[in-house]
Short mmCIF file of C-alpha atoms (C1' of nucleotides) in Angstrom, two decimals:
data_model
loop_
_atom_site.label_atom_id
_atom_site.label_comp_id
_atom_site.label_asym_id
_atom_site.label_seq_id
_atom_site.Cartn_x
_atom_site.Cartn_y
_atom_site.Cartn_z
CA MET V 841 72.95 264.09 107.55
CA PHE V 842 72.29 261.06 109.73
CA THR V 843 74.01 262.32 112.89
CA GLU V 844 70.80 263.20 114.70
CA TYR V 845 69.31 259.84 113.76
CA LEU V 846 72.40 257.97 114.96
CA ASN V 847 72.26 259.89 118.22
CA ILE V 848 68.69 258.76 118.72
CA LEU V 849 69.75 255.16 118.08
CA ASN V 850 72.65 255.64 120.50
CA LYS V 851 70.22 256.72 123.21
CA ILE V 852 68.14 253.60 122.65
CA SER V 853 71.21 251.37 122.97
CA PRO V 854 74.83 252.58 123.09
CA LEU V 855 76.82 252.45 119.83
CA SER V 856 80.54 252.94 119.26
CA SER V 857 81.68 255.10 116.34
CA GLU V 858 82.62 251.93 114.47
CA SER V 859 79.11 250.56 114.82
CA LYS V 860 77.67 253.88 113.68
CA LEU V 861 79.93 253.80 110.64
CA LEU V 862 78.76 250.29 109.79
CA LEU V 863 75.12 251.37 110.02
CA LEU V 864 75.69 254.36 107.73
CA ASP V 865 76.08 252.03 104.76
CA TYR V 866 72.51 250.85 105.14
CA LEU V 867 70.75 254.16 105.67
CA ALA V 868 68.93 256.24 103.09
CA ILE V 869 66.86 259.38 103.37
CA LYS V 870 63.95 260.27 101.10
CA LYS V 871 61.62 263.20 100.80
CA ILE V 872 58.03 262.02 100.37
CA LYS V 873 55.36 264.41 99.11
CA LYS V 874 52.01 264.67 100.84
CA GLY V 875 49.75 261.86 99.66
CA ASP V 876 52.58 259.73 98.26
CA TYR V 877 53.25 256.25 99.56
CA ILE V 878 56.21 255.05 101.62
CA LEU V 879 55.00 251.46 101.41
CA GLU V 880 52.51 250.42 98.74
CA HIS V 881 49.86 247.75 99.02
CA ASN V 882 51.20 244.22 98.38
CA LYS V 883 54.82 245.33 98.36
CA ILE V 884 57.21 243.67 100.77
CA CYS V 885 58.41 245.87 103.61
CA LYS V 886 62.20 245.82 103.47
CA HIS V 887 63.02 248.69 105.79
CA ILE V 888 62.47 250.06 109.24
CA TYR V 889 61.29 253.60 108.66
CA PHE V 890 61.81 256.69 110.79
CA VAL V 891 59.99 260.02 110.59
CA ASN V 892 62.76 262.60 110.40
CA GLU V 893 60.26 265.28 109.50
CA GLY V 894 56.53 265.20 108.84
CA PHE V 895 53.61 262.95 109.62
CA VAL V 896 52.71 259.50 108.38
CA ARG V 897 49.48 257.48 108.30
CA ILE V 898 49.31 253.66 108.22
CA PHE V 899 46.07 252.16 106.92
CA TYR V 900 44.44 249.22 105.17
CA TYR V 901 41.31 248.49 103.19
CA LYS V 902 38.58 246.37 104.71
CA ASN V 903 35.53 245.70 102.53
CA GLY V 904 36.60 248.62 100.39
CA LYS V 905 36.76 250.98 103.35
CA ASP V 906 39.86 252.89 104.35
CA ILE V 907 40.72 251.95 107.95
CA THR V 908 43.47 253.84 109.79
CA GLU V 909 45.71 251.46 111.69
CA TRP V 910 48.16 253.92 113.18
CA PHE V 911 50.05 257.15 112.54
CA SER V 912 53.59 258.21 113.28
CA ASN V 913 54.94 261.59 114.25
CA LYS V 914 58.39 263.11 114.05
CA ASN V 915 61.08 260.91 115.61
CA GLN V 916 59.00 257.76 115.59
CA PHE V 917 59.82 254.41 114.01
CA PHE V 918 57.33 252.39 111.97
CA PHE V 919 57.14 249.42 109.63
CA SER V 920 54.80 246.63 108.59
CA ILE V 921 55.62 243.94 111.12
CA THR V 922 54.16 240.90 109.36
CA SER V 923 55.44 241.95 105.94
CA TYR V 924 58.92 242.70 107.27
CA PHE V 925 59.51 239.49 109.18
CA ASP V 926 57.59 237.00 107.06
CA GLU V 927 58.54 238.73 103.81
CA ILE V 928 54.97 238.62 102.56
CA PRO V 929 53.05 241.31 100.62
CA SER V 930 51.91 244.05 102.95
CA ASN V 931 48.21 244.56 103.56
CA LEU V 932 49.14 247.80 105.24
CA ILE V 933 49.69 250.94 103.20
CA ILE V 934 51.87 253.74 104.50
CA GLU V 935 51.39 257.26 103.21
CA ALA V 936 52.79 260.66 104.03
CA SER V 937 49.93 262.76 105.41
CA GLU V 938 52.07 265.84 104.85
CA ASP V 939 55.37 266.53 103.09
CA SER V 940 57.80 264.32 104.99
CA GLU V 941 61.40 263.22 105.25
CA ILE V 942 61.81 259.53 106.00
CA ILE V 943 64.96 257.61 106.96
CA PHE V 944 65.13 254.05 105.62
CA LEU V 945 67.14 251.42 107.50
CA SER V 946 67.44 248.32 105.33
CA LYS V 947 66.45 244.91 106.67
CA LYS V 948 69.23 243.27 104.68
CA GLY V 949 71.89 245.47 106.25
CA LEU V 950 70.51 245.23 109.75
CA GLY V 951 70.17 241.46 109.45
CA LYS V 952 73.79 241.16 108.35
CA LEU V 953 75.22 243.47 111.02
CA MET V 954 73.33 241.96 113.93
CA LYS V 955 74.90 238.55 113.24
CA SER V 956 78.39 239.90 113.86
CA ASN V 957 78.01 243.05 115.95
CA LEU V 958 76.89 242.82 119.55
CA GLU V 959 75.99 246.49 119.85
CA ILE V 960 73.78 246.39 116.80
CA ALA V 961 72.15 243.16 117.95
CA ASN V 962 71.34 244.84 121.26
CA LEU V 963 70.04 247.91 119.46
CA PHE V 964 67.70 245.70 117.49
CA ILE V 965 66.59 243.99 120.71
CA GLU V 966 65.67 247.39 122.14
CA LEU V 967 63.78 248.37 118.99
CA LEU V 968 61.91 245.07 118.97
CA SER V 969 61.04 245.13 122.65
CA GLY V 970 59.81 248.71 122.23
CA SER V 971 57.59 247.61 119.34
CA LEU V 972 56.39 244.62 121.31
CA ILE V 973 55.39 246.71 124.34
CA PHE V 974 53.67 249.15 122.00
CA SER V 975 51.84 246.37 120.23
CA GLN V 976 50.76 244.86 123.53
CA LYS V 977 49.49 248.19 124.87
CA ARG V 978 47.49 248.54 121.68
CA ILE V 979 45.82 245.19 122.34
CA GLU V 980 45.13 246.15 125.95
CA SER V 981 43.67 249.46 124.84
CA ILE V 982 41.33 247.70 122.40
CA GLN V 983 40.31 245.13 125.02
CA PHE V 984 40.10 247.22 128.18
CA GLU V 985 38.73 250.48 126.84
CA THR V 986 35.56 251.51 125.05
CA ALA V 987 35.77 253.58 121.88
CA LYS V 988 34.72 256.62 123.93
CA GLN V 989 37.56 256.12 126.42
CA ARG V 990 40.04 255.63 123.61
CA TYR V 991 38.86 258.86 121.99
CA PHE V 992 39.31 260.84 125.20
CA ASN V 993 42.68 259.22 125.70
CA LEU V 994 43.69 260.17 122.17
CA ILE V 995 42.78 263.84 122.54
CA LYS V 996 44.59 263.87 125.88
CA VAL V 997 47.79 262.19 124.71
CA GLN V 998 48.01 263.44 121.13
CA PRO V 999 45.80 266.52 120.75
CA ALA V 1000 47.70 267.55 117.62
CA ILE V 1001 46.23 264.55 115.81
CA LEU V 1002 42.79 266.14 115.84
CA ASN V 1003 43.93 268.87 113.47
CA LYS V 1004 45.89 266.55 111.24
CA MET V 1005 43.39 263.74 110.79
CA SER V 1006 39.82 263.85 109.48
CA LEU V 1007 36.81 262.54 111.39
CA GLN V 1008 36.77 259.53 109.10
CA HIS V 1009 40.36 258.60 109.86
CA ILE V 1010 39.97 259.09 113.60
CA SER V 1011 36.75 257.07 113.77
CA SER V 1012 38.13 254.19 111.71
CA PHE V 1013 41.20 254.17 113.94
CA LEU V 1014 38.92 253.94 116.99
CA GLY V 1015 36.91 251.17 115.36
CA ILE V 1016 33.61 253.01 115.15
CA THR V 1017 31.68 254.80 112.40
CA GLN V 1018 32.07 258.49 111.85
CA GLU V 1019 28.45 259.07 112.82
CA THR V 1020 29.01 257.45 116.20
CA LEU V 1021 32.12 259.54 116.79
CA SER V 1022 30.23 262.65 115.80
CA ARG V 1023 27.60 261.79 118.42
CA ILE V 1024 30.24 261.14 121.07
CA ARG V 1025 31.62 264.58 120.33
CA SER V 1026 28.27 266.36 120.53
CA ASN V 1027 27.48 264.69 123.87
CA ILE V 1028 30.30 266.44 125.71
CA MET H 1009 66.73 217.62 131.96
CA PHE H 1010 66.91 220.75 129.77
CA THR H 1011 68.34 219.10 126.67
CA GLU H 1012 65.05 219.04 124.77
CA TYR H 1013 64.43 222.67 125.68
CA LEU H 1014 67.92 223.71 124.58
CA ASN H 1015 67.40 221.87 121.31
CA ILE H 1016 64.24 223.85 120.70
CA LEU H 1017 66.15 227.08 121.40
CA ASN H 1018 68.89 225.88 119.07
CA LYS H 1019 66.36 225.44 116.28
CA ILE H 1020 65.09 228.98 116.81
CA SER H 1021 68.63 230.37 116.60
CA PRO H 1022 71.84 228.28 116.56
CA LEU H 1023 73.69 227.91 119.87
CA SER H 1024 77.17 226.53 120.53
CA SER H 1025 77.65 224.14 123.48
CA GLU H 1026 79.29 226.99 125.38
CA SER H 1027 76.24 229.20 124.94
CA LYS H 1028 74.00 226.33 126.03
CA LEU H 1029 76.12 225.87 129.14
CA LEU H 1030 75.84 229.55 129.96
CA LEU H 1031 72.06 229.41 129.64
CA LEU H 1032 71.78 226.38 131.92
CA ASP H 1033 72.66 228.55 134.92
CA TYR H 1034 69.52 230.57 134.42
CA LEU H 1035 67.00 227.81 133.85
CA ALA H 1036 64.64 226.25 136.35
CA ILE H 1037 61.87 223.73 135.98
CA LYS H 1038 58.75 223.60 138.16
CA LYS H 1039 55.76 221.33 138.38
CA ILE H 1040 52.58 223.38 138.72
CA LYS H 1041 49.36 221.74 139.90
CA LYS H 1042 46.10 222.32 138.07
CA GLY H 1043 44.58 225.59 139.22
CA ASP H 1044 47.81 226.96 140.70
CA TYR H 1045 49.37 230.16 139.44
CA ILE H 1046 52.59 230.59 137.48
CA LEU H 1047 52.32 234.36 137.66
CA GLU H 1048 50.10 235.99 140.27
CA HIS H 1049 48.20 239.25 139.95
CA ASN H 1050 50.36 242.34 140.65
CA LYS H 1051 53.59 240.35 140.75
CA ILE H 1052 56.39 241.36 138.42
CA CYS H 1053 57.08 238.92 135.60
CA LYS H 1054 60.76 238.02 135.86
CA HIS H 1055 60.90 235.03 133.54
CA ILE H 1056 60.13 233.84 130.08
CA TYR H 1057 58.08 230.71 130.59
CA PHE H 1058 57.86 227.60 128.46
CA VAL H 1059 55.27 224.80 128.58
CA ASN H 1060 57.31 221.63 128.85
CA GLU H 1061 54.18 219.67 129.63
CA GLY H 1062 50.58 220.67 130.21
CA PHE H 1063 48.34 223.58 129.36
CA VAL H 1064 48.29 227.16 130.59
CA ARG H 1065 45.68 229.92 130.61
CA ILE H 1066 46.45 233.64 130.69
CA PHE H 1067 43.66 235.91 131.91
CA TYR H 1068 42.77 239.17 133.64
CA TYR H 1069 39.88 240.66 135.54
CA LYS H 1070 37.79 243.39 133.96
CA ASN H 1071 34.95 244.80 136.06
CA GLY H 1072 35.18 241.70 138.22
CA LYS H 1073 34.84 239.39 135.24
CA ASP H 1074 37.41 236.76 134.30
CA ILE H 1075 38.57 237.45 130.73
CA THR H 1076 40.80 234.94 128.96
CA GLU H 1077 43.61 236.68 127.13
CA TRP H 1078 45.42 233.68 125.70
CA PHE H 1079 46.43 230.08 126.38
CA SER H 1080 49.61 228.16 125.73
CA ASN H 1081 50.09 224.57 124.76
CA LYS H 1082 53.04 222.22 125.06
CA ASN H 1083 56.24 223.67 123.59
CA GLN H 1084 55.03 227.25 123.58
CA PHE H 1085 56.60 230.29 125.21
CA PHE H 1086 54.64 232.87 127.18
CA PHE H 1087 55.14 235.80 129.55
CA SER H 1088 53.54 239.09 130.53
CA ILE H 1089 55.08 241.50 128.04
CA THR H 1090 54.38 244.81 129.78
CA SER H 1091 55.25 243.47 133.23
CA TYR H 1092 58.47 241.86 131.98
CA PHE H 1093 59.89 244.83 130.11
CA ASP H 1094 58.59 247.73 132.19
CA GLU H 1095 58.99 245.81 135.46
CA ILE H 1096 55.54 246.81 136.61
CA PRO H 1097 52.96 244.68 138.48
CA SER H 1098 51.24 242.31 136.10
CA ASN H 1099 47.55 242.77 135.40
CA LEU H 1100 47.67 239.39 133.71
CA ILE H 1101 47.35 236.20 135.75
CA ILE H 1102 48.81 232.94 134.47
CA GLU H 1103 47.43 229.65 135.75
CA ALA H 1104 47.96 226.00 134.94
CA SER H 1105 44.71 224.68 133.45
CA GLU H 1106 45.97 221.18 134.06
CA ASP H 1107 48.94 219.69 135.91
CA SER H 1108 51.91 221.21 134.08
CA GLU H 1109 55.67 221.38 133.94
CA ILE H 1110 57.02 224.84 133.23
CA ILE H 1111 60.57 225.91 132.37
CA PHE H 1112 61.59 229.32 133.74
CA LEU H 1113 64.25 231.37 131.92
CA SER H 1114 65.26 234.29 134.12
CA LYS H 1115 65.19 237.83 132.78
CA LYS H 1116 68.23 238.74 134.85
CA GLY H 1117 70.30 235.93 133.33
CA LEU H 1118 69.12 236.50 129.80
CA GLY H 1119 69.73 240.24 130.13
CA LYS H 1120 73.27 239.63 131.33
CA LEU H 1121 74.15 237.05 128.68
CA MET H 1122 72.79 238.97 125.72
CA LYS H 1123 75.15 241.87 126.49
CA SER H 1124 78.21 239.70 125.94
CA ASN H 1125 77.11 236.73 123.84
CA LEU H 1126 76.18 237.23 120.20
CA GLU H 1127 74.39 233.90 119.85
CA ILE H 1128 72.20 234.55 122.84
CA ALA H 1129 71.46 238.08 121.67
CA ASN H 1130 70.35 236.65 118.33
CA LEU H 1131 68.27 234.00 120.07
CA PHE H 1132 66.51 236.74 122.00
CA ILE H 1133 65.95 238.66 118.76
CA GLU H 1134 64.25 235.59 117.29
CA LEU H 1135 62.09 235.12 120.38
CA LEU H 1136 61.10 238.78 120.35
CA SER H 1137 60.34 238.95 116.66
CA GLY H 1138 58.25 235.80 117.03
CA SER H 1139 56.28 237.42 119.85
CA LEU H 1140 55.92 240.61 117.86
CA ILE H 1141 54.53 238.82 114.81
CA PHE H 1142 52.20 236.91 117.08
CA SER H 1143 51.05 240.06 118.81
CA GLN H 1144 50.48 241.77 115.48
CA LYS H 1145 48.47 238.87 114.10
CA ARG H 1146 46.35 239.05 117.21
CA ILE H 1147 45.59 242.71 116.51
CA GLU H 1148 44.79 241.93 112.88
CA SER H 1149 42.52 239.10 113.95
CA ILE H 1150 40.64 241.41 116.32
CA GLN H 1151 40.36 244.12 113.68
CA PHE H 1152 39.73 242.13 110.51
CA GLU H 1153 37.54 239.34 111.78
CA THR H 1154 34.17 239.15 113.50
CA ALA H 1155 33.78 237.08 116.67
CA LYS H 1156 32.05 234.43 114.56
CA GLN H 1157 34.99 234.18 112.15
CA ARG H 1158 37.45 234.04 115.02
CA TYR H 1159 35.45 231.21 116.59
CA PHE H 1160 35.47 229.18 113.38
CA ASN H 1161 39.16 229.87 112.98
CA LEU H 1162 39.81 228.73 116.53
CA ILE H 1163 38.02 225.41 116.12
CA LYS H 1164 39.84 224.91 112.82
CA VAL H 1165 43.33 225.73 114.09
CA GLN H 1166 43.12 224.47 117.67
CA PRO H 1167 40.21 222.04 117.97
CA ALA H 1168 41.73 220.58 121.15
CA ILE H 1169 40.99 223.87 122.92
CA LEU H 1170 37.27 223.18 122.80
CA ASN H 1171 37.62 220.25 125.18
CA LYS H 1172 40.04 222.03 127.47
CA MET H 1173 38.32 225.38 127.87
CA SER H 1174 34.82 226.17 129.07
CA LEU H 1175 32.28 228.17 127.10
CA GLN H 1176 32.90 231.10 129.39
CA HIS H 1177 36.64 231.12 128.76
CA ILE H 1178 36.24 230.72 125.01
CA SER H 1179 33.63 233.47 124.75
CA SER H 1180 35.62 235.93 126.88
CA PHE H 1181 38.65 235.18 124.73
CA LEU H 1182 36.60 235.97 121.62
CA GLY H 1183 35.29 239.17 123.20
CA ILE H 1184 31.62 238.19 123.33
CA THR H 1185 29.23 236.94 126.01
CA GLN H 1186 28.69 233.25 126.53
CA GLU H 1187 25.07 233.58 125.48
CA THR H 1188 26.10 235.03 122.12
CA LEU H 1189 28.62 232.24 121.58
CA SER H 1190 26.00 229.68 122.50
CA ARG H 1191 23.71 231.17 119.83
CA ILE H 1192 26.50 231.13 117.25
CA ARG H 1193 26.99 227.45 118.00
CA SER H 1194 23.30 226.59 117.69
CA ASN H 1195 23.06 228.38 114.33
CA ILE H 1196 25.40 225.97 112.58
"C1'" DA U 184 20.47 204.92 139.87
"C1'" DT U 185 19.60 209.36 141.93
"C1'" DA U 186 20.38 213.89 143.32
"C1'" DC U 187 22.95 217.81 143.33
"C1'" DG U 188 25.43 221.62 141.43
"C1'" DA U 189 27.62 223.65 137.64
"C1'" DA U 190 27.60 224.66 132.83
"C1'" DT U 191 24.96 225.64 128.91
"C1'" DT U 192 20.97 226.90 126.35
"C1'" DT U 193 16.89 229.54 125.44
"C1'" DG U 194 13.61 233.43 125.71
"C1'" DA U 195 12.21 238.24 126.25
"C1'" DC U 196 13.65 242.61 126.36
"C1'" DA U 197 16.94 246.69 126.46
"C1'" DA U 198 20.90 249.18 124.95
"C1'" DT U 199 24.30 250.22 121.74
"C1'" DT U 200 25.93 250.94 117.40
"C1'" DG U 201 25.43 250.77 112.39
"C1'" DT U 202 23.06 252.12 108.06
"C1'" DC U 203 21.04 255.18 105.02
"C1'" DA U 204 19.36 259.59 103.82
"C1'" DA U 205 18.91 264.35 104.33
"C1'" DT U 206 20.75 268.59 105.97
"C1'" DT U 207 24.10 271.81 107.50
"C1'" DG U 208 28.53 273.95 107.49
"C1'" DC U 209 32.91 274.99 105.59
"C1'" DT U 210 36.41 275.67 101.92
"C1'" DT U 211 37.85 276.32 97.39
"C1'" DT U 212 37.25 277.72 92.67
"C1'" DT U 213 35.64 280.54 89.12
"C1'" DA S 890 30.00 286.79 95.72
"C1'" DA S 891 28.01 282.52 94.03
"C1'" DA S 892 28.39 277.84 93.12
"C1'" DA S 893 30.34 273.52 93.74
"C1'" DG S 894 32.28 269.98 96.40
"C1'" DC S 895 33.60 267.81 100.48
"C1'" DA S 896 33.27 267.03 105.52
"C1'" DA S 897 30.51 266.80 109.44
"C1'" DT S 898 26.11 266.53 111.74
"C1'" DT S 899 21.50 264.95 112.62
"C1'" DG S 900 17.36 261.99 112.32
"C1'" DA S 901 14.85 257.66 111.73
"C1'" DC S 902 15.14 253.07 111.68
"C1'" DA S 903 17.35 248.33 111.63
"C1'" DA S 904 20.55 245.00 113.23
"C1'" DT S 905 23.52 243.18 116.52
"C1'" DT S 906 24.77 242.11 120.90
"C1'" DG S 907 24.18 242.40 125.88
"C1'" DT S 908 21.42 241.64 130.16
"C1'" DC S 909 18.65 239.17 133.13
"C1'" DA S 910 15.93 235.26 134.23
"C1'" DA S 911 14.36 230.73 133.66
"C1'" DA S 912 14.82 226.16 131.89
"C1'" DT S 913 17.52 222.43 130.48
"C1'" DT S 914 21.47 219.47 130.10
"C1'" DC S 915 25.57 217.40 131.76
"C1'" DG S 916 28.86 215.41 134.84
"C1'" DT S 917 30.05 213.87 139.33
"C1'" DA S 918 29.57 212.21 143.91
"C1'" DT S 919 26.77 209.75 147.00
#
DNA sequence: ATACGAATTTGACAATTGTCAATTGCTTTT
DNA sequence: AAAAGCAATTGACAATTGTCAAATTCGTAT
């Protein structure tokens, strides 16, 4: 059930069968229906999530408006960074944009294992450095690129997103209004 | 010479004397004169830096303009995330804004030690998660707050910065022109 | 103290993007 | 097929911020 997942972890940082066995205790898999939440508003994020199947949208409310922060495809990890580490209520909401299957890796378990198991500590280091690079590239993209450039980059890198997300979600993700995005589109 | 630094590391994640001894081999301390660079443009970032004394500015050039990305005070860590992990030329430049004393922790050494030493692996996890939280808060600050709010927050949290950084550096850090910042200031 | 240069402020105008409202287009339901 | 409802587009106008130029202030060296 978790073999494929453990193989993916193993590729990120090598794990012995013993380490894999230890991790198994702290894994869970859940089917989430389209529109249902994986992480609700103001709940504390106690897992690192993984999209085994489906598509997930991460968003927040700003002045009552739904702003898309990010989305995750099959085989991607995601979690609410500030809620997870600081153990504070999450201002991010995570929902399944389509029927999905999500693997939950518990913070408690991971925290315990990494104190005693070198392989798992190094796995966590790889996961964290991956997130950190990702986070940094996000900042650079916001700072270096205009909304127009980011839109063209999005349709180049993840064209599938265009069919899965509405104009409103794409524009809020890009940090512009839907009218402006509509005008960018018509000016091609 | 490095005892204070090692104590700070120890507070972040506990280290035995043996682990401290191992780390010592990979530490260096350098005095950097005001205006000199700690990391030059297009060089690969091979260290995690620490401000033992002084004040450091991190910036990049965009369309020929000097944009301040961040600054680090005494007892803060800093490095170029994408250059460090991906081992690519850094688009960030790091300079000493005043005469400074910087501690260099080598990537090579840290990478080697964390593969065999659980305490050092856990120290690195703490450093990374700290950076990740920081990076994430930066994104949230850019997304949730206006330039005006970020300015007021800056003078509240780090009032010393105002004396150390010019209007140009502060405004580029906030993502606005210096004229706009000047007008924000005069409207108080 | 004075003069010089750099940093900051101010003004006038232009460009970009947002807001609000109306319209069009598409999909679903009866 | 018609109607209803939602998403996307378009238009007119307002607000914000940027650009360029000039004026002023500030700090430093002579």
